[in-house]
Short mmCIF file of C-alpha atoms in Angstrom, two decimals:
data_model
loop_
_atom_site.label_atom_id
_atom_site.label_comp_id
_atom_site.label_asym_id
_atom_site.label_seq_id
_atom_site.Cartn_x
_atom_site.Cartn_y
_atom_site.Cartn_z
CA MET A 1 127.34 97.66 -43.08
CA LYS A 2 129.62 94.72 -42.38
CA LYS A 3 131.53 94.53 -39.12
CA ARG A 4 135.34 94.28 -39.07
CA ASP A 5 135.19 90.54 -38.35
CA SER A 6 132.38 89.76 -40.82
CA PHE A 7 132.70 87.81 -44.06
CA PRO A 8 134.44 88.11 -46.45
CA ARG A 9 137.36 90.06 -44.94
CA MET A 10 138.49 93.28 -43.40
CA LEU A 11 140.65 95.39 -45.72
CA SER A 12 143.15 97.92 -44.40
CA VAL A 13 143.55 101.08 -46.48
CA PRO A 14 146.78 102.97 -45.65
CA THR A 15 147.12 106.74 -45.78
CA ALA A 16 148.94 108.39 -48.69
CA LYS A 17 152.15 108.81 -46.65
CA ASP A 18 152.02 105.22 -45.48
CA ARG A 19 151.55 103.97 -49.04
CA ILE A 20 154.85 105.57 -50.05
CA VAL A 21 156.72 103.83 -47.23
CA LEU A 22 154.94 100.52 -47.84
CA PHE A 23 155.75 100.63 -51.56
CA ALA A 24 159.43 101.16 -50.77
CA LEU A 25 159.31 98.27 -48.28
CA LYS A 26 157.66 96.01 -50.86
CA GLU A 27 160.35 96.75 -53.46
CA TYR A 28 163.06 96.16 -50.86
CA LEU A 29 161.56 92.85 -49.69
CA HIS A 30 161.16 91.65 -53.28
CA LYS A 31 164.89 92.17 -53.83
CA ARG A 32 165.97 90.55 -50.56
CA PHE A 33 163.58 87.59 -50.87
CA LYS A 34 163.66 87.06 -54.65
CA THR A 35 162.88 83.36 -54.43
CA ARG A 36 159.75 84.11 -52.39
CA VAL A 37 158.19 86.54 -54.85
CA ASN A 38 155.26 84.75 -56.45
CA LYS A 39 154.97 85.98 -60.03
CA LYS A 40 152.81 83.10 -61.25
CA LEU A 41 149.30 83.81 -62.43
CA PRO A 42 146.49 81.40 -61.46
CA ASN A 43 146.53 80.00 -65.00
CA SER A 44 150.12 78.83 -64.50
CA TYR A 45 149.05 76.59 -61.63
CA ILE A 46 146.40 74.98 -63.82
CA THR A 47 149.01 74.41 -66.53
CA ASP A 48 151.14 72.54 -63.96
CA ILE A 49 148.13 70.42 -63.01
CA LYS A 50 147.41 69.57 -66.66
CA LYS A 51 151.04 68.54 -67.21
CA TYR A 52 151.01 66.33 -64.11
CA ILE A 53 147.77 64.63 -65.14
CA GLU A 54 149.12 64.04 -68.65
CA THR A 55 152.36 62.57 -67.27
CA TYR A 56 150.53 60.13 -64.97
CA LYS A 57 147.37 59.57 -67.03
CA LYS A 58 147.78 55.80 -66.78
CA SER A 59 147.90 55.91 -62.98
CA GLU A 60 145.30 56.65 -60.35
CA ILE A 61 145.75 60.24 -59.18
CA TYR A 62 144.91 61.38 -55.66
CA PHE A 63 144.52 64.92 -54.40
CA ILE A 64 144.40 67.08 -51.29
CA LYS A 65 142.53 70.37 -51.48
CA ALA A 66 143.18 72.48 -48.37
CA ASP A 67 142.56 76.00 -47.19
CA ILE A 68 144.38 77.74 -44.35
CA LYS A 69 141.80 78.94 -41.84
CA ASN A 70 141.62 82.70 -41.43
CA PHE A 71 145.23 82.96 -42.56
CA PHE A 72 146.13 86.67 -42.65
CA PRO A 73 144.54 87.56 -39.27
CA THR A 74 146.32 84.65 -37.53
CA VAL A 75 149.92 85.29 -38.63
CA ASP A 76 152.09 85.27 -35.51
CA HIS A 77 154.24 88.42 -35.29
CA ASN A 78 157.06 86.76 -33.35
CA ILE A 79 157.40 83.93 -35.86
CA LEU A 80 157.29 86.38 -38.77
CA ARG A 81 159.98 88.52 -37.14
CA LYS A 82 162.29 85.49 -36.79
CA LEU A 83 161.78 84.55 -40.43
CA LEU A 84 162.56 88.11 -41.49
CA LEU A 85 165.72 88.12 -39.36
CA LYS A 86 166.96 85.12 -41.34
CA GLY A 87 166.98 87.41 -44.36
CA MET A 88 169.58 89.57 -42.58
CA LEU A 89 167.44 92.69 -42.83
CA PRO A 90 168.69 95.90 -41.19
CA SER A 91 167.02 96.55 -37.85
CA TYR A 92 165.28 99.69 -39.08
CA VAL A 93 163.63 97.72 -41.93
CA ASN A 94 162.41 95.08 -39.49
CA ASP A 95 161.10 97.85 -37.28
CA LEU A 96 159.20 99.50 -40.15
CA ILE A 97 157.63 96.17 -41.17
CA MET A 98 156.48 95.36 -37.66
CA ARG A 99 155.12 98.87 -37.15
CA ALA A 100 153.25 98.59 -40.45
CA ILE A 101 151.47 95.36 -39.50
CA LYS A 102 150.83 96.46 -35.93
CA THR A 103 149.26 99.78 -36.92
CA GLU A 104 145.59 99.68 -36.01
CA THR A 105 142.94 99.36 -38.71
CA VAL A 106 140.15 101.64 -37.57
CA PRO A 107 136.74 102.69 -38.96
CA VAL A 108 136.31 106.19 -40.34
CA ASP A 109 134.23 107.38 -37.40
CA PHE A 110 136.33 105.89 -34.57
CA ARG A 111 137.13 107.86 -31.44
CA LYS A 112 140.80 108.23 -30.49
CA ASP A 113 139.89 107.37 -26.92
CA ASN A 114 138.88 103.91 -28.18
CA LYS A 115 142.02 103.29 -30.25
CA HIS A 116 143.19 100.56 -27.88
CA ILE A 117 140.20 98.43 -28.95
CA TYR A 118 141.74 97.94 -32.40
CA VAL A 119 145.25 96.97 -31.26
CA SER A 120 146.25 93.40 -32.18
CA ASP A 121 149.39 91.35 -31.59
CA MET A 122 148.57 89.00 -34.46
CA GLY A 123 147.87 89.15 -38.16
CA VAL A 124 148.97 90.89 -41.33
CA PRO A 125 146.46 93.50 -42.52
CA GLN A 126 145.00 92.70 -45.94
CA GLY A 127 145.24 95.59 -48.35
CA LEU A 128 148.85 96.57 -47.70
CA SER A 129 151.30 96.29 -50.60
CA ILE A 130 153.61 94.15 -48.43
CA SER A 131 150.91 91.67 -47.35
CA ASN A 132 151.55 89.15 -50.13
CA ILE A 133 155.33 88.98 -49.82
CA LEU A 134 155.02 88.65 -46.02
CA ALA A 135 152.59 85.75 -46.55
CA GLU A 136 155.07 84.07 -48.89
CA ILE A 137 157.89 84.48 -46.39
CA TYR A 138 155.73 83.20 -43.54
CA LEU A 139 154.76 80.00 -45.38
CA SER A 140 158.19 79.44 -46.94
CA THR A 141 159.11 76.60 -44.55
CA VAL A 142 155.97 74.69 -45.54
CA ASP A 143 156.62 75.24 -49.25
CA ASP A 144 160.24 74.08 -48.96
CA ALA A 145 159.28 70.94 -47.06
CA PHE A 146 156.71 69.81 -49.64
CA ALA A 147 158.70 70.92 -52.69
CA SER A 148 161.24 68.16 -51.97
CA MET A 149 158.58 65.42 -51.96
CA ASN A 150 157.61 63.31 -54.98
CA ILE A 151 154.27 65.07 -55.43
CA LEU A 152 152.85 68.14 -57.14
CA TYR A 153 152.48 70.76 -54.40
CA LEU A 154 150.80 74.04 -55.30
CA ARG A 155 149.92 76.96 -53.06
CA TYR A 156 148.26 80.22 -54.06
CA VAL A 157 148.19 82.52 -51.01
CA ASP A 158 146.21 80.36 -48.53
CA ASP A 159 144.82 77.80 -51.02
CA ILE A 160 146.77 74.53 -51.23
CA PHE A 161 146.40 71.78 -53.82
CA ILE A 162 148.44 68.57 -53.87
CA LEU A 163 148.47 65.76 -56.45
CA MET A 164 150.09 62.35 -55.99
CA THR A 165 150.04 58.92 -57.59
CA THR A 166 150.12 56.96 -54.34
CA ASN A 167 147.24 56.76 -51.90
CA ARG A 168 149.04 58.66 -49.13
CA ALA A 169 146.71 61.65 -48.92
CA LYS A 170 146.13 61.09 -45.20
CA GLN A 171 149.86 61.05 -44.41
CA TYR A 172 150.56 64.16 -46.48
CA LYS A 173 147.63 65.99 -44.93
CA ASN A 174 148.89 65.15 -41.45
CA ALA A 175 152.35 66.37 -42.45
CA LEU A 176 150.78 69.60 -43.71
CA ILE A 177 148.86 70.08 -40.47
CA LYS A 178 152.05 69.49 -38.46
CA ARG A 179 154.04 72.00 -40.52
CA LEU A 180 151.32 74.64 -40.26
CA SER A 181 150.94 74.12 -36.50
CA LYS A 182 154.58 75.18 -36.08
CA LEU A 183 153.51 78.48 -37.61
CA ARG A 184 150.44 78.57 -35.34
CA VAL A 185 148.00 78.44 -38.23
CA GLU A 186 145.63 75.60 -39.10
CA LEU A 187 143.62 74.11 -41.93
CA ASN A 188 139.98 74.95 -42.45
CA ASN A 189 138.41 71.50 -42.07
CA ASP A 190 135.20 72.66 -43.74
CA LYS A 191 137.12 73.44 -46.94
CA SER A 192 139.62 70.58 -46.88
CA VAL A 193 138.92 67.59 -49.15
CA GLN A 194 140.93 64.58 -50.26
CA GLY A 195 140.42 61.57 -52.52
CA THR A 196 140.70 60.71 -56.20
CA LEU A 197 140.04 63.16 -59.02
CA ASP A 198 136.67 61.45 -59.55
CA LEU A 199 135.43 63.81 -56.81
CA LEU A 200 136.01 66.77 -59.20
CA PRO A 201 137.88 69.07 -56.79
CA THR A 202 138.15 72.79 -57.52
CA PHE A 203 141.26 74.91 -57.30
CA LEU A 204 141.33 78.62 -58.09
CA SER A 205 137.74 78.20 -59.37
CA TYR A 206 138.79 75.58 -61.95
CA LYS A 207 137.09 72.17 -61.76
CA ILE A 208 139.71 69.42 -62.00
CA SER A 209 139.22 65.88 -63.27
CA LYS A 210 141.50 63.36 -64.91
CA ASP A 211 139.81 63.76 -68.30
CA ARG A 212 138.74 67.38 -68.26
CA ILE A 213 139.66 70.80 -66.87
CA SER A 214 136.54 72.93 -66.58
CA VAL A 215 135.06 75.81 -64.56
CA SER A 216 133.40 75.47 -61.18
CA GLU A 217 129.61 75.68 -61.39
CA THR A 218 129.59 78.76 -59.17
CA ASN A 219 131.71 80.66 -61.68
CA VAL A 220 129.67 79.41 -64.63
CA GLN A 221 126.54 80.76 -62.95
CA ASN A 222 128.36 83.99 -62.14
CA LEU A 223 128.99 84.65 -65.85
CA ILE A 224 125.40 83.77 -66.76
CA GLN A 225 124.10 86.19 -64.13
CA LYS A 226 126.37 88.97 -65.41
CA ILE A 227 125.10 88.43 -68.97
CA ALA A 228 121.50 88.34 -67.72
CA ALA A 229 122.06 91.61 -65.82
CA LYS A 230 123.30 93.25 -69.03
CA ILE A 231 120.23 92.07 -70.93
CA THR A 232 118.02 93.37 -68.12
CA TRP A 233 119.76 96.74 -68.46
CA LEU A 234 118.83 96.80 -72.15
CA LYS A 235 115.18 95.97 -71.43
CA ASN A 236 114.97 98.67 -68.77
CA CYS A 237 116.53 101.24 -71.11
CA LEU A 238 113.95 100.37 -73.75
CA LYS A 239 111.11 100.83 -71.27
CA ASP A 240 112.50 104.01 -69.69
CA SER A 241 114.48 106.37 -71.91
CA THR A 242 115.84 108.25 -68.87
CA LYS A 243 118.05 105.26 -68.06
CA ARG A 244 120.06 105.58 -71.26
CA PRO A 245 122.26 108.41 -72.62
CA LYS A 246 119.88 111.17 -73.66
CA TRP A 247 121.33 111.38 -77.18
CA ILE A 248 120.52 107.72 -77.93
CA LYS A 249 117.02 108.03 -79.31
CA GLU A 250 116.59 105.04 -81.59
CA LYS A 251 116.14 101.49 -80.30
CA LYS A 252 118.44 100.21 -83.04
CA ARG A 253 121.24 102.48 -81.86
CA LEU A 254 120.69 101.44 -78.22
CA PHE A 255 120.93 97.78 -79.25
CA GLU A 256 124.21 98.48 -81.08
CA VAL A 257 125.72 100.00 -77.92
CA PHE A 258 124.41 97.09 -75.84
CA LEU A 259 125.93 94.55 -78.23
CA GLU A 260 129.34 96.24 -78.08
CA GLU A 261 129.36 96.05 -74.28
CA LEU A 262 127.98 92.50 -74.23
CA ASN A 263 130.67 91.34 -76.65
CA GLU A 264 133.36 92.72 -74.34
CA LYS A 265 131.91 90.69 -71.46
CA ILE A 266 132.01 87.59 -73.66
CA THR A 267 135.55 87.95 -75.01
CA GLY A 268 137.28 90.01 -72.32
CA ALA A 269 139.73 92.79 -73.15
CA ARG A 270 143.36 93.85 -73.03
CA SER A 271 144.94 96.99 -71.65
CA ASP A 272 148.54 97.84 -70.72
CA ILE A 273 149.53 94.36 -71.92
CA LYS A 274 147.24 92.80 -69.28
CA ASN A 275 144.28 90.53 -69.90
CA TYR A 276 140.89 91.06 -68.29
CA GLY A 277 137.70 89.02 -68.18
CA TRP A 278 136.11 85.67 -67.43
CA LEU A 279 137.46 83.82 -70.47
CA PHE A 280 141.03 85.07 -70.03
CA TYR A 281 141.01 83.82 -66.44
CA PHE A 282 139.66 80.40 -67.45
CA ILE A 283 141.67 80.07 -70.66
CA GLU A 284 143.37 76.87 -69.41
CA ILE A 285 140.14 74.83 -69.57
CA ASN A 286 139.84 72.10 -72.19
CA ASP A 287 136.10 71.65 -71.69
CA ILE A 288 135.03 73.19 -75.00
CA SER A 289 131.53 71.74 -74.60
CA LEU A 290 130.99 74.19 -71.72
CA LEU A 291 131.73 77.14 -74.02
CA PHE A 292 129.29 75.83 -76.64
CA ARG A 293 126.66 75.48 -73.90
CA LEU A 294 127.25 79.02 -72.66
CA ASP A 295 127.03 80.41 -76.21
CA LYS A 296 123.64 78.72 -76.61
CA ILE A 297 122.46 80.06 -73.23
CA ILE A 298 123.43 83.63 -74.20
CA GLU A 299 121.66 83.24 -77.54
CA ARG A 300 118.54 81.86 -75.87
CA MET A 301 118.44 84.67 -73.30
CA LEU A 302 118.52 87.22 -76.11
CA LEU A 303 115.80 85.44 -78.07
CA ASP A 304 113.62 85.17 -74.96
CA THR A 305 113.53 88.96 -74.70
CA LYS A 306 111.67 89.09 -78.08
CA LEU A 307 113.98 91.95 -79.03
CA VAL A 308 115.53 89.87 -81.81
CA LYS A 309 114.13 87.07 -83.97
CA SER A 310 117.45 85.31 -84.55
CA ARG A 311 120.99 85.37 -83.25
CA PRO A 312 122.54 88.80 -84.05
CA LYS A 313 125.30 88.48 -86.63
CA LYS A 314 127.62 90.73 -84.61
CA LEU A 315 127.15 88.79 -81.36
CA LYS A 316 130.51 87.24 -80.50
CA ARG A 317 131.03 83.66 -79.32
CA LEU A 318 132.96 82.30 -76.37
CA VAL A 319 134.13 79.33 -78.45
CA ARG A 320 135.72 81.47 -81.15
CA ALA A 321 137.19 83.88 -78.56
CA TYR A 322 138.77 80.89 -76.79
CA TYR A 323 140.49 79.67 -79.97
CA GLU A 324 141.54 83.21 -80.98
CA ILE A 325 143.19 83.71 -77.58
CA LYS A 326 144.82 80.27 -77.48
CA TYR A 327 146.12 80.10 -81.03
CA ASN A 328 146.02 83.60 -82.52
CA ASP A 329 146.90 85.82 -79.54
CA GLY A 330 143.39 87.22 -79.68
CA GLY A 331 143.62 88.37 -83.28
CA ASN A 332 141.17 91.21 -83.99
CA TYR A 333 138.41 89.43 -82.08
CA ILE A 334 139.37 90.73 -78.63
CA GLN A 335 138.97 94.35 -77.56
CA ASP A 336 142.50 95.73 -77.17
CA TYR A 337 142.57 99.19 -75.59
CA ASP A 338 146.30 99.48 -76.29
CA LEU A 339 145.53 99.72 -80.02
CA ILE A 340 143.34 102.79 -79.46
CA SER A 341 146.16 105.31 -79.31
CA THR A 342 145.21 108.51 -81.11
CA ILE A 343 142.56 111.03 -80.03
CA ARG A 344 140.69 110.35 -83.27
CA GLU A 345 140.56 106.61 -82.51
CA LYS A 346 139.41 107.32 -78.94
CA ARG A 347 136.70 109.66 -80.22
CA LEU A 348 135.43 106.99 -82.63
CA PHE A 349 135.48 104.38 -79.85
CA LEU A 350 133.44 106.63 -77.54
CA LEU A 351 130.94 107.37 -80.31
CA LYS A 352 130.57 103.66 -81.01
CA ARG A 353 129.95 102.95 -77.32
CA GLY A 354 127.48 105.83 -76.99
CA LYS A 355 129.64 107.67 -74.45
CA ILE A 356 129.69 111.02 -76.26
CA GLN A 357 127.03 112.89 -78.21
CA PRO A 358 127.35 112.80 -82.01
CA GLY A 359 127.87 116.22 -83.57
CA LYS A 360 128.93 117.85 -80.31
CA TYR A 361 132.44 119.31 -79.94
CA TYR A 362 134.71 117.78 -77.28
CA SER A 363 138.25 118.98 -76.71
CA ASP A 364 141.10 116.49 -76.92
CA ARG A 365 141.57 116.72 -73.16
CA VAL A 366 137.91 115.88 -72.50
CA ILE A 367 138.02 112.98 -74.98
CA GLN A 368 141.07 111.61 -73.17
CA GLN A 369 139.36 111.94 -69.79
CA ILE A 370 136.15 110.23 -70.94
CA PHE A 371 138.13 107.47 -72.63
CA ASP A 372 140.23 106.83 -69.52
CA LEU A 373 137.15 106.71 -67.29
CA THR A 374 135.31 104.39 -69.70
CA ARG A 375 138.27 102.04 -69.99
CA LYS A 376 138.78 101.95 -66.22
CA LYS A 377 135.10 101.23 -65.58
CA ASN A 378 134.93 98.51 -68.25
CA LEU A 379 138.06 96.76 -67.03
CA HIS A 380 136.85 96.92 -63.43
CA GLU A 381 133.60 95.24 -64.49
CA LEU A 382 135.54 92.53 -66.31
CA GLU A 383 137.58 91.84 -63.17
CA LYS A 384 134.33 91.48 -61.20
CA ASP A 385 133.03 89.02 -63.84
CA ILE A 386 135.73 86.51 -62.89
CA GLY A 387 134.03 85.81 -59.58
CA TYR A 388 137.28 84.71 -57.90
CA LYS A 389 138.99 87.24 -55.68
CA TYR A 390 142.71 86.65 -55.63
CA PHE A 391 145.61 88.84 -54.59
#
């Protein structure tokens, strides 16, 4: 088990009563600090980068990629309180906020006698619904200072990316360090890079260059490993029938179920008007050659199993999914759970995915429960496929 200070981070899970209060606080803070509510998705930042590069494509473009070191645990409570006071919040709201971030995060098996060990005068616990808006408020002075400069300044939580057409990266970095020091936080030197775009910096797991927007190699490998794990699952199910649903007897039927699930990993899915999956996250790339390469890798991995002699006709392609999403809103190529509305449609979906036994009676309530669980599990897996944990 990881320790509270171990990588990657300690998450604070509030009690049910606390969640109600924290939700109310979040809604209140969003109304009082409307300009600080970050509603932009990661893709929007990449769109801004693409526009900037296109505007200054004839010029040399320089960048600063910076990361705030251990940001959430090092937020100074006194500074945060002063920034909140500028928002003219009632004293009881300020008191609730400070009590929320000062409340100890303790392990399940802690002893009350040792509660003092977990008390801290610094930091905003990660996992609270108010953590993000407090982070935005805390860094607002830095954002405002750089927004007025003739550069492209982007910040997503504690990741900062700056583009400029003059070779003043050193000066801007020093200015950033100075601004952050006033908030008693600092840059992570190990993760801070500067130079021209020839160095292929990454931001939000995108790989940025002047000619091409692609995916970082780590996230490319992450998708390949996820696909390989799915193929391994198929091979194991073929070897050991106890690892598959007991009503799936035929290998052909097992392969059909596998292909349905593999296709969803390739294309992603939609639910409640939200997009999920690797390709949806990286939809702002223009490196189509990468998608062709990944399609060939997936095909080769399937052929190497000797389970098929040629590419399955129903196997979907990343390249086509990309164009369907970009120019046809997904069309019928992307799994859209919102279109599965009736119990009959949900029953057919579950049969197709091998989640219920053919010929067996299931009540409407049970069908709804199995469908909801299946959808939740599938979407959770697609979120994990992204390989970039953002708030």
